[in-house]
């Protein structure tokens, strides 16, 4: 293992997984080539969240943690928001 993200394809392969799903922050860490070499499909979760009011901010700041949504939205709306995602190849 030489680069910071090299551990993931190795472990996924050793465990017999054919795909590895990661949050979008991994785009800068993981190498799709290294996953292919281990016969593991690298995928990312892409959120499809609409803007919501974030108190204290002039404009919507996307991609904050779920805690942000939980602070400003009713529970039923948070549950609906977390179901808005897709799983995609690198972006």
PDB file of N, CA and C in Angstrom:
ATOM      1  N   UNK A   1       0.863  -1.183   0.000  1.00  0.00           N
ATOM      2  CA  UNK A   1       0.000   0.000   0.000  1.00  0.00           C
ATOM      3  C   UNK A   1       0.901   1.235   0.000  1.00  0.00           C
ATOM      4  N   UNK A   2       0.710   2.096  -0.996  1.00  0.00           N
ATOM      5  CA  UNK A   2       1.592   3.244  -1.148  1.00  0.00           C
ATOM      6  C   UNK A   2       0.875   4.573  -0.991  1.00  0.00           C
ATOM      7  N   UNK A   3      -0.351   4.674  -1.486  1.00  0.00           N
ATOM      8  CA  UNK A   3      -1.101   5.933  -1.431  1.00  0.00           C
ATOM      9  C   UNK A   3      -2.192   5.829  -0.367  1.00  0.00           C
ATOM     10  N   UNK A   4      -2.697   6.971   0.134  1.00  0.00           N
ATOM     11  CA  UNK A   4      -3.701   6.958   1.209  1.00  0.00           C
ATOM     12  C   UNK A   4      -4.930   6.100   0.932  1.00  0.00           C
ATOM     13  N   UNK A   5      -5.396   6.037  -0.304  1.00  0.00           N
ATOM     14  CA  UNK A   5      -6.609   5.277  -0.602  1.00  0.00           C
ATOM     15  C   UNK A   5      -6.381   3.846  -1.031  1.00  0.00           C
ATOM     16  N   UNK A   6      -5.141   3.394  -1.055  1.00  0.00           N
ATOM     17  CA  UNK A   6      -4.844   2.046  -1.549  1.00  0.00           C
ATOM     18  C   UNK A   6      -5.423   0.930  -0.677  1.00  0.00           C
ATOM     19  N   UNK A   7      -5.662   1.210   0.575  1.00  0.00           N
ATOM     20  CA  UNK A   7      -6.174   0.176   1.475  1.00  0.00           C
ATOM     21  C   UNK A   7      -7.563  -0.312   1.051  1.00  0.00           C
ATOM     22  N   UNK A   8      -8.394   0.571   0.531  1.00  0.00           N
ATOM     23  CA  UNK A   8      -9.797   0.228   0.253  1.00  0.00           C
ATOM     24  C   UNK A   8      -9.955  -0.856  -0.815  1.00  0.00           C
ATOM     25  N   UNK A   9      -9.328  -0.735  -1.985  1.00  0.00           N
ATOM     26  CA  UNK A   9      -9.514  -1.813  -2.968  1.00  0.00           C
ATOM     27  C   UNK A   9      -8.918  -3.134  -2.502  1.00  0.00           C
ATOM     28  N   UNK A  10      -7.822  -3.061  -1.762  1.00  0.00           N
ATOM     29  CA  UNK A  10      -7.199  -4.287  -1.260  1.00  0.00           C
ATOM     30  C   UNK A  10      -8.129  -5.014  -0.286  1.00  0.00           C
ATOM     31  N   UNK A  11      -8.674  -4.279   0.661  1.00  0.00           N
ATOM     32  CA  UNK A  11      -9.557  -4.899   1.653  1.00  0.00           C
ATOM     33  C   UNK A  11     -10.840  -5.398   0.997  1.00  0.00           C
ATOM     34  N   UNK A  12     -11.427  -4.580   0.119  1.00  0.00           N
ATOM     35  CA  UNK A  12     -12.662  -5.000  -0.566  1.00  0.00           C
ATOM     36  C   UNK A  12     -12.420  -6.288  -1.347  1.00  0.00           C
ATOM     37  N   UNK A  13     -11.299  -6.358  -2.043  1.00  0.00           N
ATOM     38  CA  UNK A  13     -10.972  -7.553  -2.812  1.00  0.00           C
ATOM     39  C   UNK A  13     -10.772  -8.761  -1.904  1.00  0.00           C
ATOM     40  N   UNK A  14     -10.022  -8.592  -0.817  1.00  0.00           N
ATOM     41  CA  UNK A  14      -9.764  -9.701   0.110  1.00  0.00           C
ATOM     42  C   UNK A  14     -11.045 -10.224   0.753  1.00  0.00           C
ATOM     43  N   UNK A  15     -12.025  -9.332   0.939  1.00  0.00           N
ATOM     44  CA  UNK A  15     -13.302  -9.745   1.520  1.00  0.00           C
ATOM     45  C   UNK A  15     -14.265 -10.307   0.473  1.00  0.00           C
ATOM     46  N   UNK A  16     -13.854 -10.272  -0.781  1.00  0.00           N
ATOM     47  CA  UNK A  16     -14.672 -10.838  -1.850  1.00  0.00           C
ATOM     48  C   UNK A  16     -15.753  -9.906  -2.371  1.00  0.00           C
ATOM     49  N   UNK A  17     -15.634  -8.610  -2.105  1.00  0.00           N
ATOM     50  CA  UNK A  17     -16.631  -7.655  -2.573  1.00  0.00           C
ATOM     51  C   UNK A  17     -16.381  -7.294  -4.026  1.00  0.00           C
ATOM     52  N   UNK A  18     -17.446  -7.118  -4.781  1.00  0.00           N
ATOM     53  CA  UNK A  18     -17.307  -6.732  -6.179  1.00  0.00           C
ATOM     54  C   UNK A  18     -17.523  -5.234  -6.383  1.00  0.00           C
ATOM     55  N   UNK A  19     -17.971  -4.543  -5.319  1.00  0.00           N
ATOM     56  CA  UNK A  19     -18.136  -3.091  -5.423  1.00  0.00           C
ATOM     57  C   UNK A  19     -17.855  -2.437  -4.071  1.00  0.00           C
ATOM     58  N   UNK A  20     -17.450  -1.170  -4.165  1.00  0.00           N
ATOM     59  CA  UNK A  20     -17.135  -0.377  -2.980  1.00  0.00           C
ATOM     60  C   UNK A  20     -17.855   0.954  -3.154  1.00  0.00           C
ATOM     61  N   UNK A  21     -18.711   1.305  -2.209  1.00  0.00           N
ATOM     62  CA  UNK A  21     -19.492   2.540  -2.287  1.00  0.00           C
ATOM     63  C   UNK A  21     -18.975   3.505  -1.242  1.00  0.00           C
ATOM     64  N   UNK A  22     -18.663   4.733  -1.676  1.00  0.00           N
ATOM     65  CA  UNK A  22     -18.039   5.719  -0.797  1.00  0.00           C
ATOM     66  C   UNK A  22     -18.739   7.064  -0.919  1.00  0.00           C
ATOM     67  N   UNK A  23     -18.676   7.898   0.114  1.00  0.00           N
ATOM     68  CA  UNK A  23     -19.162   9.272  -0.015  1.00  0.00           C
ATOM     69  C   UNK A  23     -18.318  10.025  -1.046  1.00  0.00           C
ATOM     70  N   UNK A  24     -18.833  11.132  -1.578  1.00  0.00           N
ATOM     71  CA  UNK A  24     -18.121  11.869  -2.621  1.00  0.00           C
ATOM     72  C   UNK A  24     -16.745  12.384  -2.216  1.00  0.00           C
ATOM     73  N   UNK A  25     -16.482  12.535  -0.938  1.00  0.00           N
ATOM     74  CA  UNK A  25     -15.177  13.020  -0.504  1.00  0.00           C
ATOM     75  C   UNK A  25     -14.029  12.115  -0.906  1.00  0.00           C
ATOM     76  N   UNK A  26     -14.325  10.875  -1.215  1.00  0.00           N
ATOM     77  CA  UNK A  26     -13.286   9.938  -1.613  1.00  0.00           C
ATOM     78  C   UNK A  26     -12.785  10.113  -3.030  1.00  0.00           C
ATOM     79  N   UNK A  27     -13.442  10.959  -3.808  1.00  0.00           N
ATOM     80  CA  UNK A  27     -13.038  11.165  -5.199  1.00  0.00           C
ATOM     81  C   UNK A  27     -11.569  11.567  -5.281  1.00  0.00           C
ATOM     82  N   UNK A  28     -11.114  12.378  -4.366  1.00  0.00           N
ATOM     83  CA  UNK A  28      -9.724  12.846  -4.386  1.00  0.00           C
ATOM     84  C   UNK A  28      -8.745  11.846  -3.770  1.00  0.00           C
ATOM     85  N   UNK A  29      -9.255  10.816  -3.117  1.00  0.00           N
ATOM     86  CA  UNK A  29      -8.391   9.868  -2.410  1.00  0.00           C
ATOM     87  C   UNK A  29      -8.214   8.559  -3.182  1.00  0.00           C
ATOM     88  N   UNK A  30      -9.290   8.083  -3.786  1.00  0.00           N
ATOM     89  CA  UNK A  30      -9.267   6.760  -4.396  1.00  0.00           C
ATOM     90  C   UNK A  30      -8.934   6.799  -5.878  1.00  0.00           C
ATOM     91  N   UNK A  31      -8.247   5.757  -6.331  1.00  0.00           N
ATOM     92  CA  UNK A  31      -7.884   5.590  -7.730  1.00  0.00           C
ATOM     93  C   UNK A  31      -8.786   4.536  -8.353  1.00  0.00           C
ATOM     94  N   UNK A  32      -9.572   4.949  -9.352  1.00  0.00           N
ATOM     95  CA  UNK A  32     -10.450   3.986 -10.028  1.00  0.00           C
ATOM     96  C   UNK A  32      -9.619   2.862 -10.652  1.00  0.00           C
ATOM     97  N   UNK A  33      -8.442   3.208 -11.157  1.00  0.00           N
ATOM     98  CA  UNK A  33      -7.562   2.207 -11.778  1.00  0.00           C
ATOM     99  C   UNK A  33      -7.189   1.117 -10.775  1.00  0.00           C
ATOM    100  N   UNK A  34      -6.864   1.500  -9.556  1.00  0.00           N
ATOM    101  CA  UNK A  34      -6.478   0.508  -8.547  1.00  0.00           C
ATOM    102  C   UNK A  34      -7.651  -0.381  -8.164  1.00  0.00           C
ATOM    103  N   UNK A  35      -8.859   0.169  -8.149  1.00  0.00           N
ATOM    104  CA  UNK A  35     -10.038  -0.650  -7.889  1.00  0.00           C
ATOM    105  C   UNK A  35     -10.257  -1.641  -9.029  1.00  0.00           C
ATOM    106  N   UNK A  36     -10.114  -1.183 -10.274  1.00  0.00           N
ATOM    107  CA  UNK A  36     -10.277  -2.079 -11.431  1.00  0.00           C
ATOM    108  C   UNK A  36      -9.259  -3.220 -11.374  1.00  0.00           C
ATOM    109  N   UNK A  37      -8.025  -2.884 -10.990  1.00  0.00           N
ATOM    110  CA  UNK A  37      -6.980  -3.905 -10.895  1.00  0.00           C
ATOM    111  C   UNK A  37      -7.331  -4.983  -9.859  1.00  0.00           C
ATOM    112  N   UNK A  38      -8.125  -4.626  -8.870  1.00  0.00           N
ATOM    113  CA  UNK A  38      -8.558  -5.576  -7.838  1.00  0.00           C
ATOM    114  C   UNK A  38      -9.935  -6.167  -8.153  1.00  0.00           C
ATOM    115  N   UNK A  39     -10.451  -5.894  -9.348  1.00  0.00           N
ATOM    116  CA  UNK A  39     -11.787  -6.366  -9.772  1.00  0.00           C
ATOM    117  C   UNK A  39     -12.886  -5.891  -8.833  1.00  0.00           C
ATOM    118  N   UNK A  40     -12.777  -4.649  -8.391  1.00  0.00           N
ATOM    119  CA  UNK A  40     -13.782  -4.032  -7.519  1.00  0.00           C
ATOM    120  C   UNK A  40     -14.297  -2.777  -8.219  1.00  0.00           C
ATOM    121  N   UNK A  41     -15.608  -2.650  -8.308  1.00  0.00           N
ATOM    122  CA  UNK A  41     -16.234  -1.496  -8.938  1.00  0.00           C
ATOM    123  C   UNK A  41     -16.347  -0.372  -7.909  1.00  0.00           C
ATOM    124  N   UNK A  42     -15.725   0.772  -8.165  1.00  0.00           N
ATOM    125  CA  UNK A  42     -15.762   1.927  -7.266  1.00  0.00           C
ATOM    126  C   UNK A  42     -16.953   2.803  -7.613  1.00  0.00           C
ATOM    127  N   UNK A  43     -17.823   3.020  -6.636  1.00  0.00           N
ATOM    128  CA  UNK A  43     -19.020   3.839  -6.813  1.00  0.00           C
ATOM    129  C   UNK A  43     -19.085   4.898  -5.718  1.00  0.00           C
ATOM    130  N   UNK A  44     -19.849   5.941  -5.986  1.00  0.00           N
ATOM    131  CA  UNK A  44     -20.008   7.025  -5.023  1.00  0.00           C
ATOM    132  C   UNK A  44     -21.479   7.324  -4.785  1.00  0.00           C
ATOM    133  N   UNK A  45     -21.782   7.720  -3.568  1.00  0.00           N
ATOM    134  CA  UNK A  45     -23.133   8.179  -3.232  1.00  0.00           C
ATOM    135  C   UNK A  45     -23.236   9.633  -3.672  1.00  0.00           C
ATOM    136  N   UNK A  46     -24.267   9.936  -4.421  1.00  0.00           N
ATOM    137  CA  UNK A  46     -24.515  11.324  -4.821  1.00  0.00           C
ATOM    138  C   UNK A  46     -25.857  11.740  -4.219  1.00  0.00           C
ATOM    139  N   UNK A  47     -25.809  12.741  -3.373  1.00  0.00           N
ATOM    140  CA  UNK A  47     -27.034  13.257  -2.762  1.00  0.00           C
ATOM    141  C   UNK A  47     -27.750  14.186  -3.732  1.00  0.00           C
ATOM    142  N   UNK A  48     -29.064  14.156  -3.682  1.00  0.00           N
ATOM    143  CA  UNK A  48     -29.892  15.041  -4.506  1.00  0.00           C
ATOM    144  C   UNK A  48     -30.769  15.847  -3.550  1.00  0.00           C
ATOM    145  N   UNK A  49     -30.138  16.733  -2.826  1.00  0.00           N
ATOM    146  CA  UNK A  49     -30.844  17.489  -1.797  1.00  0.00           C
ATOM    147  C   UNK A  49     -31.273  18.857  -2.310  1.00  0.00           C
ATOM    148  N   UNK A  50     -32.509  19.203  -2.079  1.00  0.00           N
ATOM    149  CA  UNK A  50     -32.941  20.556  -2.426  1.00  0.00           C
ATOM    150  C   UNK A  50     -32.421  21.536  -1.374  1.00  0.00           C
ATOM    151  N   UNK A  51     -32.376  22.794  -1.740  1.00  0.00           N
ATOM    152  CA  UNK A  51     -31.984  23.821  -0.773  1.00  0.00           C
ATOM    153  C   UNK A  51     -33.043  23.911   0.323  1.00  0.00           C
ATOM    154  N   UNK A  52     -32.608  24.175   1.533  1.00  0.00           N
ATOM    155  CA  UNK A  52     -33.519  24.410   2.655  1.00  0.00           C
ATOM    156  C   UNK A  52     -32.966  25.580   3.452  1.00  0.00           C
ATOM    157  N   UNK A  53     -33.785  26.166   4.271  1.00  0.00           N
ATOM    158  CA  UNK A  53     -33.351  27.332   5.037  1.00  0.00           C
ATOM    159  C   UNK A  53     -32.357  26.918   6.119  1.00  0.00           C
ATOM    160  N   UNK A  54     -31.213  27.552   6.091  1.00  0.00           N
ATOM    161  CA  UNK A  54     -30.191  27.346   7.113  1.00  0.00           C
ATOM    162  C   UNK A  54     -30.066  28.669   7.865  1.00  0.00           C
ATOM    163  N   UNK A  55     -30.573  28.675   9.055  1.00  0.00           N
ATOM    164  CA  UNK A  55     -30.569  29.921   9.832  1.00  0.00           C
ATOM    165  C   UNK A  55     -29.154  30.455  10.018  1.00  0.00           C
ATOM    166  N   UNK A  56     -28.999  31.753   9.852  1.00  0.00           N
ATOM    167  CA  UNK A  56     -27.712  32.399  10.039  1.00  0.00           C
ATOM    168  C   UNK A  56     -26.865  32.474   8.780  1.00  0.00           C
ATOM    169  N   UNK A  57     -27.317  31.874   7.687  1.00  0.00           N
ATOM    170  CA  UNK A  57     -26.569  31.931   6.428  1.00  0.00           C
ATOM    171  C   UNK A  57     -27.355  32.742   5.408  1.00  0.00           C
ATOM    172  N   UNK A  58     -26.649  33.505   4.601  1.00  0.00           N
ATOM    173  CA  UNK A  58     -27.308  34.307   3.565  1.00  0.00           C
ATOM    174  C   UNK A  58     -27.779  33.462   2.393  1.00  0.00           C
ATOM    175  N   UNK A  59     -27.064  32.385   2.107  1.00  0.00           N
ATOM    176  CA  UNK A  59     -27.461  31.501   1.014  1.00  0.00           C
ATOM    177  C   UNK A  59     -27.232  30.054   1.445  1.00  0.00           C
ATOM    178  N   UNK A  60     -27.857  29.147   0.745  1.00  0.00           N
ATOM    179  CA  UNK A  60     -27.771  27.724   1.074  1.00  0.00           C
ATOM    180  C   UNK A  60     -26.352  27.214   0.875  1.00  0.00           C
ATOM    181  N   UNK A  61     -25.837  26.513   1.868  1.00  0.00           N
ATOM    182  CA  UNK A  61     -24.521  25.885   1.800  1.00  0.00           C
ATOM    183  C   UNK A  61     -24.745  24.379   1.645  1.00  0.00           C
ATOM    184  N   UNK A  62     -24.546  23.832   0.429  1.00  0.00           N
ATOM    185  CA  UNK A  62     -24.818  22.406   0.203  1.00  0.00           C
ATOM    186  C   UNK A  62     -23.744  21.508   0.800  1.00  0.00           C
ATOM    187  N   UNK A  63     -24.061  20.240   0.887  1.00  0.00           N
ATOM    188  CA  UNK A  63     -23.109  19.182   1.266  1.00  0.00           C
ATOM    189  C   UNK A  63     -22.611  19.266   2.700  1.00  0.00           C
ATOM    190  N   UNK A  64     -23.390  19.865   3.590  1.00  0.00           N
ATOM    191  CA  UNK A  64     -23.030  19.827   5.001  1.00  0.00           C
ATOM    192  C   UNK A  64     -23.495  18.490   5.568  1.00  0.00           C
ATOM    193  N   UNK A  65     -23.193  18.202   6.796  1.00  0.00           N
ATOM    194  CA  UNK A  65     -23.561  16.911   7.365  1.00  0.00           C
ATOM    195  C   UNK A  65     -25.064  16.820   7.610  1.00  0.00           C
ATOM    196  N   UNK A  66     -25.505  15.612   7.858  1.00  0.00           N
ATOM    197  CA  UNK A  66     -26.916  15.380   8.162  1.00  0.00           C
ATOM    198  C   UNK A  66     -27.322  16.154   9.410  1.00  0.00           C
ATOM    199  N   UNK A  67     -26.376  16.425  10.279  1.00  0.00           N
ATOM    200  CA  UNK A  67     -26.682  17.189  11.495  1.00  0.00           C
ATOM    201  C   UNK A  67     -27.212  18.578  11.155  1.00  0.00           C
ATOM    202  N   UNK A  68     -26.716  19.165  10.068  1.00  0.00           N
ATOM    203  CA  UNK A  68     -27.216  20.467   9.646  1.00  0.00           C
ATOM    204  C   UNK A  68     -28.701  20.387   9.326  1.00  0.00           C
ATOM    205  N   UNK A  69     -29.073  19.409   8.533  1.00  0.00           N
ATOM    206  CA  UNK A  69     -30.487  19.245   8.181  1.00  0.00           C
ATOM    207  C   UNK A  69     -31.322  18.969   9.431  1.00  0.00           C
ATOM    208  N   UNK A  70     -30.793  18.171  10.343  1.00  0.00           N
ATOM    209  CA  UNK A  70     -31.531  17.836  11.560  1.00  0.00           C
ATOM    210  C   UNK A  70     -31.758  19.056  12.450  1.00  0.00           C
ATOM    211  N   UNK A  71     -30.852  20.024  12.381  1.00  0.00           N
ATOM    212  CA  UNK A  71     -31.003  21.230  13.208  1.00  0.00           C
ATOM    213  C   UNK A  71     -32.123  22.135  12.684  1.00  0.00           C
ATOM    214  N   UNK A  72     -32.335  22.126  11.373  1.00  0.00           N
ATOM    215  CA  UNK A  72     -33.227  23.111  10.775  1.00  0.00           C
ATOM    216  C   UNK A  72     -34.535  22.556  10.226  1.00  0.00           C
ATOM    217  N   UNK A  73     -34.681  21.243  10.136  1.00  0.00           N
ATOM    218  CA  UNK A  73     -35.866  20.662   9.506  1.00  0.00           C
ATOM    219  C   UNK A  73     -36.588  19.702  10.445  1.00  0.00           C
ATOM    220  N   UNK A  74     -37.887  19.546  10.257  1.00  0.00           N
ATOM    221  CA  UNK A  74     -38.626  18.544  11.043  1.00  0.00           C
ATOM    222  C   UNK A  74     -38.156  17.134  10.672  1.00  0.00           C
ATOM    223  N   UNK A  75     -38.277  16.212  11.598  1.00  0.00           N
ATOM    224  CA  UNK A  75     -37.794  14.840  11.401  1.00  0.00           C
ATOM    225  C   UNK A  75     -38.363  14.199  10.149  1.00  0.00           C
ATOM    226  N   UNK A  76     -39.635  14.395   9.880  1.00  0.00           N
ATOM    227  CA  UNK A  76     -40.241  13.769   8.703  1.00  0.00           C
ATOM    228  C   UNK A  76     -39.588  14.269   7.414  1.00  0.00           C
ATOM    229  N   UNK A  77     -39.204  15.527   7.385  1.00  0.00           N
ATOM    230  CA  UNK A  77     -38.555  16.083   6.201  1.00  0.00           C
ATOM    231  C   UNK A  77     -37.112  15.573   6.084  1.00  0.00           C
ATOM    232  N   UNK A  78     -36.434  15.395   7.195  1.00  0.00           N
ATOM    233  CA  UNK A  78     -35.078  14.839   7.173  1.00  0.00           C
ATOM    234  C   UNK A  78     -35.121  13.420   6.618  1.00  0.00           C
ATOM    235  N   UNK A  79     -36.074  12.621   7.066  1.00  0.00           N
ATOM    236  CA  UNK A  79     -36.206  11.243   6.564  1.00  0.00           C
ATOM    237  C   UNK A  79     -36.417  11.231   5.056  1.00  0.00           C
ATOM    238  N   UNK A  80     -37.210  12.163   4.558  1.00  0.00           N
ATOM    239  CA  UNK A  80     -37.461  12.233   3.121  1.00  0.00           C
ATOM    240  C   UNK A  80     -36.190  12.652   2.381  1.00  0.00           C
ATOM    241  N   UNK A  81     -35.448  13.589   2.938  1.00  0.00           N
ATOM    242  CA  UNK A  81     -34.232  14.070   2.287  1.00  0.00           C
ATOM    243  C   UNK A  81     -33.169  12.982   2.161  1.00  0.00           C
ATOM    244  N   UNK A  82     -32.988  12.183   3.203  1.00  0.00           N
ATOM    245  CA  UNK A  82     -31.922  11.181   3.150  1.00  0.00           C
ATOM    246  C   UNK A  82     -32.223  10.068   2.146  1.00  0.00           C
ATOM    247  N   UNK A  83     -33.457   9.983   1.684  1.00  0.00           N
ATOM    248  CA  UNK A  83     -33.783   8.983   0.671  1.00  0.00           C
ATOM    249  C   UNK A  83     -33.490   9.490  -0.741  1.00  0.00           C
ATOM    250  N   UNK A  84     -33.060  10.737  -0.874  1.00  0.00           N
ATOM    251  CA  UNK A  84     -32.767  11.329  -2.193  1.00  0.00           C
ATOM    252  C   UNK A  84     -31.284  11.176  -2.514  1.00  0.00           C
ATOM    253  N   UNK A  85     -30.939  10.051  -3.095  1.00  0.00           N
ATOM    254  CA  UNK A  85     -29.546   9.822  -3.477  1.00  0.00           C
ATOM    255  C   UNK A  85     -29.501   8.835  -4.635  1.00  0.00           C
ATOM    256  N   UNK A  86     -28.371   8.776  -5.273  1.00  0.00           N
ATOM    257  CA  UNK A  86     -28.115   7.749  -6.282  1.00  0.00           C
ATOM    258  C   UNK A  86     -26.703   7.239  -6.054  1.00  0.00           C
ATOM    259  N   UNK A  87     -26.432   6.087  -6.607  1.00  0.00           N
ATOM    260  CA  UNK A  87     -25.106   5.507  -6.508  1.00  0.00           C
ATOM    261  C   UNK A  87     -24.556   5.467  -7.921  1.00  0.00           C
ATOM    262  N   UNK A  88     -23.396   6.141  -8.111  1.00  0.00           N
ATOM    263  CA  UNK A  88     -22.869   6.361  -9.451  1.00  0.00           C
ATOM    264  C   UNK A  88     -21.366   6.082  -9.503  1.00  0.00           C
ATOM    265  N   UNK A  89     -20.884   5.903 -10.703  1.00  0.00           N
ATOM    266  CA  UNK A  89     -19.438   5.814 -10.917  1.00  0.00           C
ATOM    267  C   UNK A  89     -18.848   7.194 -10.688  1.00  0.00           C
ATOM    268  N   UNK A  90     -17.545   7.319 -10.665  1.00  0.00           N
ATOM    269  CA  UNK A  90     -16.860   8.570 -10.373  1.00  0.00           C
ATOM    270  C   UNK A  90     -17.463   9.797 -11.041  1.00  0.00           C
ATOM    271  N   UNK A  91     -17.358  10.922 -10.368  1.00  0.00           N
ATOM    272  CA  UNK A  91     -17.870  12.182 -10.919  1.00  0.00           C
ATOM    273  C   UNK A  91     -16.950  13.303 -10.594  1.00  0.00           C
TER     274      UNK A  91
END
